[in-house]
mmCIF file of C-alpha atoms in Angstrom:
data_model
loop_
_atom_site.group_PDB
_atom_site.id
_atom_site.type_symbol
_atom_site.label_atom_id
_atom_site.label_comp_id
_atom_site.label_asym_id
_atom_site.label_seq_id
_atom_site.Cartn_x
_atom_site.Cartn_y
_atom_site.Cartn_z
ATOM 1 C CA MET A 1 -0.026 -0.002 -0.036
ATOM 2 C CA ASN A 2 1.243 3.507 -1.158
ATOM 3 C CA ASP A 3 1.373 6.535 0.913
ATOM 4 C CA ILE A 4 -1.722 7.795 -1.492
ATOM 5 C CA ASP A 5 -3.868 4.697 -0.505
ATOM 6 C CA ARG A 6 -2.672 4.948 3.050
ATOM 7 C CA ALA A 7 -3.784 8.513 3.432
ATOM 8 C CA PHE A 8 -7.159 7.698 1.802
ATOM 9 C CA ASN A 9 -7.798 4.803 3.898
ATOM 10 C CA PHE A 10 -6.348 5.739 7.421
ATOM 11 C CA LEU A 11 -7.441 9.825 7.596
ATOM 12 C CA PRO A 12 -11.139 8.510 8.771
ATOM 13 C CA TYR A 13 -9.320 6.556 11.828
ATOM 14 C CA LEU A 14 -7.156 9.555 12.602
ATOM 15 C CA ARG A 15 -9.945 11.925 12.643
ATOM 16 C CA ASP A 16 -11.591 9.529 15.097
ATOM 17 C CA VAL A 17 -8.763 10.413 17.674
ATOM 18 C CA PRO A 18 -9.947 13.730 19.256
ATOM 19 C CA ASP A 19 -6.477 15.577 19.151
ATOM 20 C CA PHE A 20 -6.208 15.203 15.669
ATOM 21 C CA ALA A 21 -10.103 15.760 14.569
ATOM 22 C CA ALA A 22 -9.794 19.393 13.844
ATOM 23 C CA LEU A 23 -6.479 19.367 11.883
ATOM 24 C CA ALA A 24 -6.199 20.801 8.679
ATOM 25 C CA ASP A 25 -6.397 18.475 5.542
ATOM 26 C CA GLU A 26 -3.067 18.819 4.516
ATOM 27 C CA PRO A 27 -1.147 17.662 7.558
ATOM 28 C CA ALA A 28 -3.755 15.026 8.228
ATOM 29 C CA ARG A 29 -3.428 13.510 4.897
ATOM 30 C CA PHE A 30 0.137 13.443 5.528
ATOM 31 C CA ILE A 31 0.463 12.068 9.052
ATOM 32 C CA ALA A 32 -2.269 9.326 7.591
ATOM 33 C CA GLY A 33 -0.208 8.516 4.952
ATOM 34 C CA GLY A 34 2.656 7.319 7.193
ATOM 35 C CA SER A 35 0.126 5.183 9.576
ATOM 36 C CA GLN A 36 -0.484 1.754 9.955
ATOM 37 C CA LEU A 37 -3.322 -0.147 11.329
ATOM 38 C CA ARG A 38 -2.836 -3.012 13.719
ATOM 39 C CA THR A 39 -4.946 -5.031 15.806
ATOM 40 C CA ALA A 40 -4.229 -6.923 19.158
ATOM 41 C CA THR A 41 -5.583 -9.645 20.805
ATOM 42 C CA ARG A 42 -6.210 -9.844 24.901
ATOM 43 C CA GLY A 43 -3.085 -10.105 26.728
ATOM 44 C CA GLN A 44 -0.757 -9.282 23.735
ATOM 45 C CA ILE A 45 2.022 -6.890 24.548
ATOM 46 C CA ILE A 46 2.011 -3.812 22.271
ATOM 47 C CA CYS A 47 5.371 -2.319 23.470
ATOM 48 C CA GLU A 48 8.022 -3.567 25.743
ATOM 49 C CA LYS A 49 9.701 -1.859 28.236
ATOM 50 C CA GLY A 50 13.152 -0.376 26.774
ATOM 51 C CA SER A 51 12.205 -1.003 23.201
ATOM 52 C CA ARG A 52 12.360 1.735 20.739
ATOM 53 C CA PRO A 53 9.024 1.724 19.027
ATOM 54 C CA SER A 54 8.647 2.853 15.505
ATOM 55 C CA GLY A 55 5.793 5.446 16.197
ATOM 56 C CA PHE A 56 3.310 6.316 18.800
ATOM 57 C CA GLN A 57 0.042 4.904 19.081
ATOM 58 C CA CYS A 58 -3.877 6.061 18.616
ATOM 59 C CA LEU A 59 -6.054 3.507 20.443
ATOM 60 C CA LEU A 60 -9.119 3.243 18.199
ATOM 61 C CA LYS A 61 -11.221 0.640 19.780
ATOM 62 C CA GLY A 62 -10.454 -1.628 22.989
ATOM 63 C CA GLY A 63 -8.287 -0.795 26.110
ATOM 64 C CA ILE A 64 -4.726 -0.871 26.863
ATOM 65 C CA LYS A 65 -2.861 -0.876 29.989
ATOM 66 C CA LEU A 66 0.271 0.982 30.687
ATOM 67 C CA ALA A 67 2.495 -0.672 33.607
ATOM 68 C CA ALA A 68 5.555 -0.865 35.138
ATOM 69 C CA LEU A 69 7.485 -4.024 36.819
ATOM 70 C CA SER A 70 9.818 -3.987 39.691
ATOM 71 C CA PRO A 71 13.131 -5.865 39.581
ATOM 72 C CA LEU A 72 11.113 -8.658 41.400
ATOM 73 C CA GLY A 73 8.454 -8.869 38.874
ATOM 74 C CA ALA A 74 5.751 -6.619 40.681
ATOM 75 C CA GLU A 75 3.213 -4.923 38.350
ATOM 76 C CA ARG A 76 2.244 -1.766 39.053
ATOM 77 C CA VAL A 77 -0.519 -0.067 36.405
ATOM 78 C CA LEU A 78 0.063 3.540 35.414
ATOM 79 C CA ASP A 79 -2.897 4.204 33.284
ATOM 80 C CA ILE A 80 -5.612 2.464 31.642
ATOM 81 C CA LEU A 81 -6.315 3.709 27.857
ATOM 82 C CA GLN A 82 -9.558 3.861 26.572
ATOM 83 C CA PRO A 83 -10.353 4.715 22.916
ATOM 84 C CA GLY A 84 -9.059 8.240 21.630
ATOM 85 C CA ARG A 85 -6.085 8.032 23.850
ATOM 86 C CA VAL A 86 -2.609 8.402 22.255
ATOM 87 C CA PHE A 87 0.665 6.868 23.779
ATOM 88 C CA GLY A 88 4.218 6.498 22.973
ATOM 89 C CA VAL A 89 4.585 10.168 22.407
ATOM 90 C CA ALA A 90 7.213 11.029 24.781
ATOM 91 C CA ALA A 91 9.464 8.013 23.597
ATOM 92 C CA ILE A 92 9.045 9.350 19.885
ATOM 93 C CA LEU A 93 10.009 12.995 20.586
ATOM 94 C CA LEU A 94 12.953 12.267 22.767
ATOM 95 C CA ASP A 95 13.998 9.240 20.719
ATOM 96 C CA GLU A 96 14.298 7.284 24.085
ATOM 97 C CA PRO A 97 13.497 3.866 24.804
ATOM 98 C CA CYS A 98 9.892 3.493 26.193
ATOM 99 C CA PRO A 99 9.798 3.510 29.848
ATOM 100 C CA VAL A 100 6.835 1.144 30.238
ATOM 101 C CA PHE A 101 4.950 -1.761 28.495
ATOM 102 C CA ALA A 102 1.800 -1.683 27.004
ATOM 103 C CA GLU A 103 -0.338 -4.449 27.044
ATOM 104 C CA SER A 104 -3.855 -4.680 25.208
ATOM 105 C CA ILE A 105 -6.486 -5.906 27.790
ATOM 106 C CA CYS A 106 -9.268 -6.830 25.169
ATOM 107 C CA GLU A 107 -9.447 -7.008 21.464
ATOM 108 C CA SER A 108 -7.798 -3.692 20.374
ATOM 109 C CA ARG A 109 -7.581 -1.632 17.040
ATOM 110 C CA ILE A 110 -4.584 0.786 16.930
ATOM 111 C CA LEU A 111 -3.263 3.414 14.377
ATOM 112 C CA VAL A 112 0.359 3.633 14.433
ATOM 113 C CA VAL A 113 1.512 6.791 13.266
ATOM 114 C CA GLY A 114 5.443 6.484 11.985
ATOM 115 C CA ARG A 115 8.144 8.419 13.798
ATOM 116 C CA GLU A 116 9.690 9.794 10.781
ATOM 117 C CA ARG A 117 6.255 11.146 9.143
ATOM 118 C CA ILE A 118 5.444 12.796 12.509
ATOM 119 C CA GLN A 119 8.764 14.365 12.783
ATOM 120 C CA THR A 120 8.507 15.595 9.106
ATOM 121 C CA ALA A 121 5.206 16.906 10.208
ATOM 122 C CA ILE A 122 6.009 18.926 13.218
ATOM 123 C CA ALA A 123 8.834 20.607 11.158
ATOM 124 C CA GLU A 124 6.469 21.727 8.011
ATOM 125 C CA TRP A 125 3.289 22.514 10.187
ATOM 126 C CA PRO A 126 3.199 24.309 13.413
ATOM 127 C CA GLU A 127 -0.500 23.218 14.233
ATOM 128 C CA VAL A 128 0.969 19.653 14.394
ATOM 129 C CA ALA A 129 3.674 20.729 16.892
ATOM 130 C CA ALA A 130 0.832 22.170 19.070
ATOM 131 C CA VAL A 131 -0.930 18.777 18.684
ATOM 132 C CA MET A 132 1.853 17.066 19.747
ATOM 133 C CA LEU A 133 2.709 19.738 22.419
ATOM 134 C CA LYS A 134 -0.733 19.114 23.857
ATOM 135 C CA LEU A 135 -0.666 15.573 24.033
ATOM 136 C CA VAL A 136 2.341 15.626 26.054
ATOM 137 C CA ALA A 137 1.066 18.196 28.168
ATOM 138 C CA GLY A 138 -1.758 16.048 28.943
ATOM 139 C CA ASP A 139 0.136 13.165 29.740
ATOM 140 C CA VAL A 140 2.158 15.555 32.363
ATOM 141 C CA HIS A 141 -1.069 16.719 34.002
ATOM 142 C CA ARG A 142 -2.409 13.242 34.384
ATOM 143 C CA LEU A 143 0.952 12.197 35.983
ATOM 144 C CA VAL A 144 0.803 15.359 38.365
ATOM 145 C CA HIS A 145 -2.683 14.382 39.467
ATOM 146 C CA ASP A 146 -2.136 10.612 39.908
ATOM 147 C CA LEU A 147 0.965 11.375 42.230
ATOM 148 C CA GLU A 148 -1.263 13.763 43.809
ATOM 149 C CA ALA A 149 -3.712 11.429 44.362
ATOM 150 C CA CYS A 150 -1.204 8.804 45.525
ATOM 151 C CA CYS A 151 0.290 10.959 48.059
ATOM 152 C CA LEU A 152 -2.266 12.922 49.348
ATOM 153 C CA MET A 153 -6.006 11.067 49.165
ATOM 154 C CA SER A 154 -7.055 8.120 50.734
ATOM 155 C CA ALA A 155 -7.974 5.013 49.158
ATOM 156 C CA ARG A 156 -11.931 6.009 49.381
ATOM 157 C CA GLN A 157 -10.956 9.325 47.923
ATOM 158 C CA ARG A 158 -9.045 7.722 45.021
ATOM 159 C CA LEU A 159 -11.737 5.289 44.496
ATOM 160 C CA ALA A 160 -14.544 8.329 44.378
ATOM 161 C CA ASP A 161 -12.232 10.544 42.528
ATOM 162 C CA PHE A 162 -11.921 7.778 39.564
ATOM 163 C CA LEU A 163 -15.494 7.192 39.598
ATOM 164 C CA ILE A 164 -16.247 11.240 39.293
ATOM 165 C CA LYS A 165 -13.942 11.434 36.429
ATOM 166 C CA GLN A 166 -15.603 8.572 34.577
ATOM 167 C CA GLY A 167 -18.788 9.720 35.398
ATOM 168 C CA ARG A 168 -18.184 13.223 34.310
ATOM 169 C CA CYS A 169 -16.939 12.101 31.041
ATOM 170 C CA SER A 170 -19.971 9.295 30.622
ATOM 171 C CA SER A 171 -22.881 11.766 31.714
ATOM 172 C CA ASP A 172 -24.659 13.715 29.188
ATOM 173 C CA ALA A 173 -26.614 16.046 31.362
ATOM 174 C CA GLY A 174 -27.152 16.346 35.126
ATOM 175 C CA ASP A 175 -25.876 14.922 37.989
ATOM 176 C CA ARG A 176 -26.785 11.121 37.523
ATOM 177 C CA ALA A 177 -24.025 8.971 35.886
ATOM 178 C CA VAL A 178 -23.593 5.377 34.588
ATOM 179 C CA VAL A 179 -20.144 4.172 34.814
ATOM 180 C CA VAL A 180 -18.960 1.026 32.953
ATOM 181 C CA LEU A 181 -15.450 0.232 34.574
ATOM 182 C CA PRO A 182 -13.168 0.122 31.618
ATOM 183 C CA ALA A 183 -10.863 -2.787 33.176
ATOM 184 C CA ALA A 184 -11.253 -5.414 35.563
ATOM 185 C CA LYS A 185 -11.203 -4.102 39.244
ATOM 186 C CA ALA A 186 -7.734 -5.478 40.082
ATOM 187 C CA LEU A 187 -6.544 -3.491 37.161
ATOM 188 C CA ILE A 188 -8.152 -0.575 38.419
ATOM 189 C CA ALA A 189 -7.040 -0.734 41.626
ATOM 190 C CA SER A 190 -3.365 -1.293 40.796
ATOM 191 C CA ASN A 191 -3.870 2.128 38.812
ATOM 192 C CA LEU A 192 -5.008 3.586 41.943
ATOM 193 C CA ASN A 193 -2.301 2.371 44.117
ATOM 194 C CA ILE A 194 -4.729 0.038 46.450
ATOM 195 C CA SER A 195 -5.407 -3.350 46.378
ATOM 196 C CA ALA A 196 -8.077 -5.385 44.916
ATOM 197 C CA GLU A 197 -9.607 -6.156 48.131
ATOM 198 C CA THR A 198 -9.434 -2.506 49.219
ATOM 199 C CA PHE A 199 -11.058 -1.325 46.058
ATOM 200 C CA SER A 200 -14.066 -3.960 46.551
ATOM 201 C CA ARG A 201 -14.626 -2.855 50.319
ATOM 202 C CA GLU A 202 -14.649 0.762 49.591
ATOM 203 C CA LEU A 203 -16.812 0.531 46.571
ATOM 204 C CA HIS A 204 -19.106 -1.674 48.833
ATOM 205 C CA GLU A 205 -18.937 0.760 51.725
ATOM 206 C CA LEU A 206 -19.845 3.780 49.147
ATOM 207 C CA ALA A 207 -23.118 1.366 48.014
ATOM 208 C CA HIS A 208 -23.798 1.145 51.597
ATOM 209 C CA ARG A 209 -24.059 4.697 52.041
ATOM 210 C CA GLY A 210 -26.515 4.923 48.850
ATOM 211 C CA LEU A 211 -23.725 6.731 46.988
ATOM 212 C CA VAL A 212 -23.286 4.124 44.425
ATOM 213 C CA GLU A 213 -25.348 1.066 43.099
ATOM 214 C CA ILE A 214 -23.142 -1.763 41.546
ATOM 215 C CA GLU A 215 -24.288 -4.253 39.194
ATOM 216 C CA ARG A 216 -21.214 -6.190 38.013
ATOM 217 C CA ARG A 217 -19.056 -3.875 36.076
ATOM 218 C CA THR A 218 -21.623 -1.166 36.002
ATOM 219 C CA ILE A 219 -21.601 1.357 38.662
ATOM 220 C CA LEU A 220 -24.868 3.922 38.947
ATOM 221 C CA ILE A 221 -23.932 7.247 40.763
ATOM 222 C CA PRO A 222 -27.163 8.843 41.620
ATOM 223 C CA SER A 223 -25.425 12.159 42.598
ATOM 224 C CA LEU A 224 -21.893 12.967 41.445
ATOM 225 C CA ASP A 225 -22.089 16.210 43.353
ATOM 226 C CA CYS A 226 -23.000 14.396 46.763
ATOM 227 C CA LEU A 227 -20.389 11.479 46.036
ATOM 228 C CA ALA A 228 -17.836 14.311 46.022
ATOM 229 C CA ALA A 229 -18.884 16.308 48.998
ATOM 230 C CA PHE A 230 -19.211 13.148 51.217
ATOM 231 C CA VAL A 231 -15.935 11.640 50.133
ATOM 232 C CA PHE A 232 -13.902 14.870 50.376
ATOM 233 C CA ASP A 233 -15.431 15.804 53.910
ATOM 234 C CA ASP A 234 -17.994 18.377 53.025
ATOM 235 C CA PRO A 235 -19.794 18.416 56.766
ATOM 236 C CA ILE A 236 -23.330 18.690 54.890
ATOM 237 C CA ALA A 237 -22.178 15.644 52.729
ATOM 238 C CA GLU A 238 -23.827 12.917 54.646
ATOM 239 C CA ARG A 239 -27.403 14.896 55.042
ATOM 240 C CA SER A 240 -27.246 15.450 51.254
ATOM 241 C CA THR A 241 -26.493 11.918 50.701
ATOM 242 C CA VAL A 242 -29.410 10.871 52.424
ATOM 243 C CA GLN A 243 -31.766 13.210 50.913
ATOM 244 C CA ALA A 244 -30.462 12.087 47.520
ATOM 245 C CA SER A 245 -30.790 8.405 48.136
ATOM 246 C CA THR A 246 -34.320 9.007 49.301
ATOM 247 C CA ALA A 247 -35.275 11.048 46.264
ATOM 248 C CA VAL A 248 -34.007 8.359 43.858
ATOM 249 C CA ALA A 249 -35.980 5.864 45.790
ATOM 250 C CA ALA A 250 -39.096 7.746 45.587
ATOM 251 C CA GLY A 251 -38.446 8.389 41.920
#
């Protein structure tokens, strides 16, 4: 397949990635022309730690975990990527080995943008450089937030923070949200730096207080505001929680 065919075939996939959706046609076609589509099965390693990836990767479908391994083989999940996320940008820009490994947690489809192609595009079009800068800045912002959560939040607060962020993304309107957990509870627990047992215990404690309802991997949150207020120590939280739960039951 030549560059023209790739550009025609892969441009719609590139447009599905939010950070590239508004890019002008000329640089978008150029980037798509240096891309390739790959699929991954559950458990397949996408990128080994220490490897030099051929390009950065855009997740179109499925799920990817980014994780680190200790010298003794203990695993810590650093991020769980959902469709629309991009990974491997820093390694490409720095021309450094990948500091973590990436593994598909379910059937996944990925668009890989070649290193040389994106470097040429950055030099040619300032708007491409701006997109790449935004991607790196987003990664830094998430890492700072995760570090803050790990150092300053309790296990319950970390869980609530995760649910609230997922709920804000999934809720089209209003304070009510339905969250479908993007991965197994053990993976999410590792990402939150808590044990799987602690994750389950705290989740069921929130359910006991009427702040969430659990149905397998689906979590119903009657009120995102009440969940946030209760977990982050608002003095009126418990009273608001009881009122919200009563209103939901009555409805």
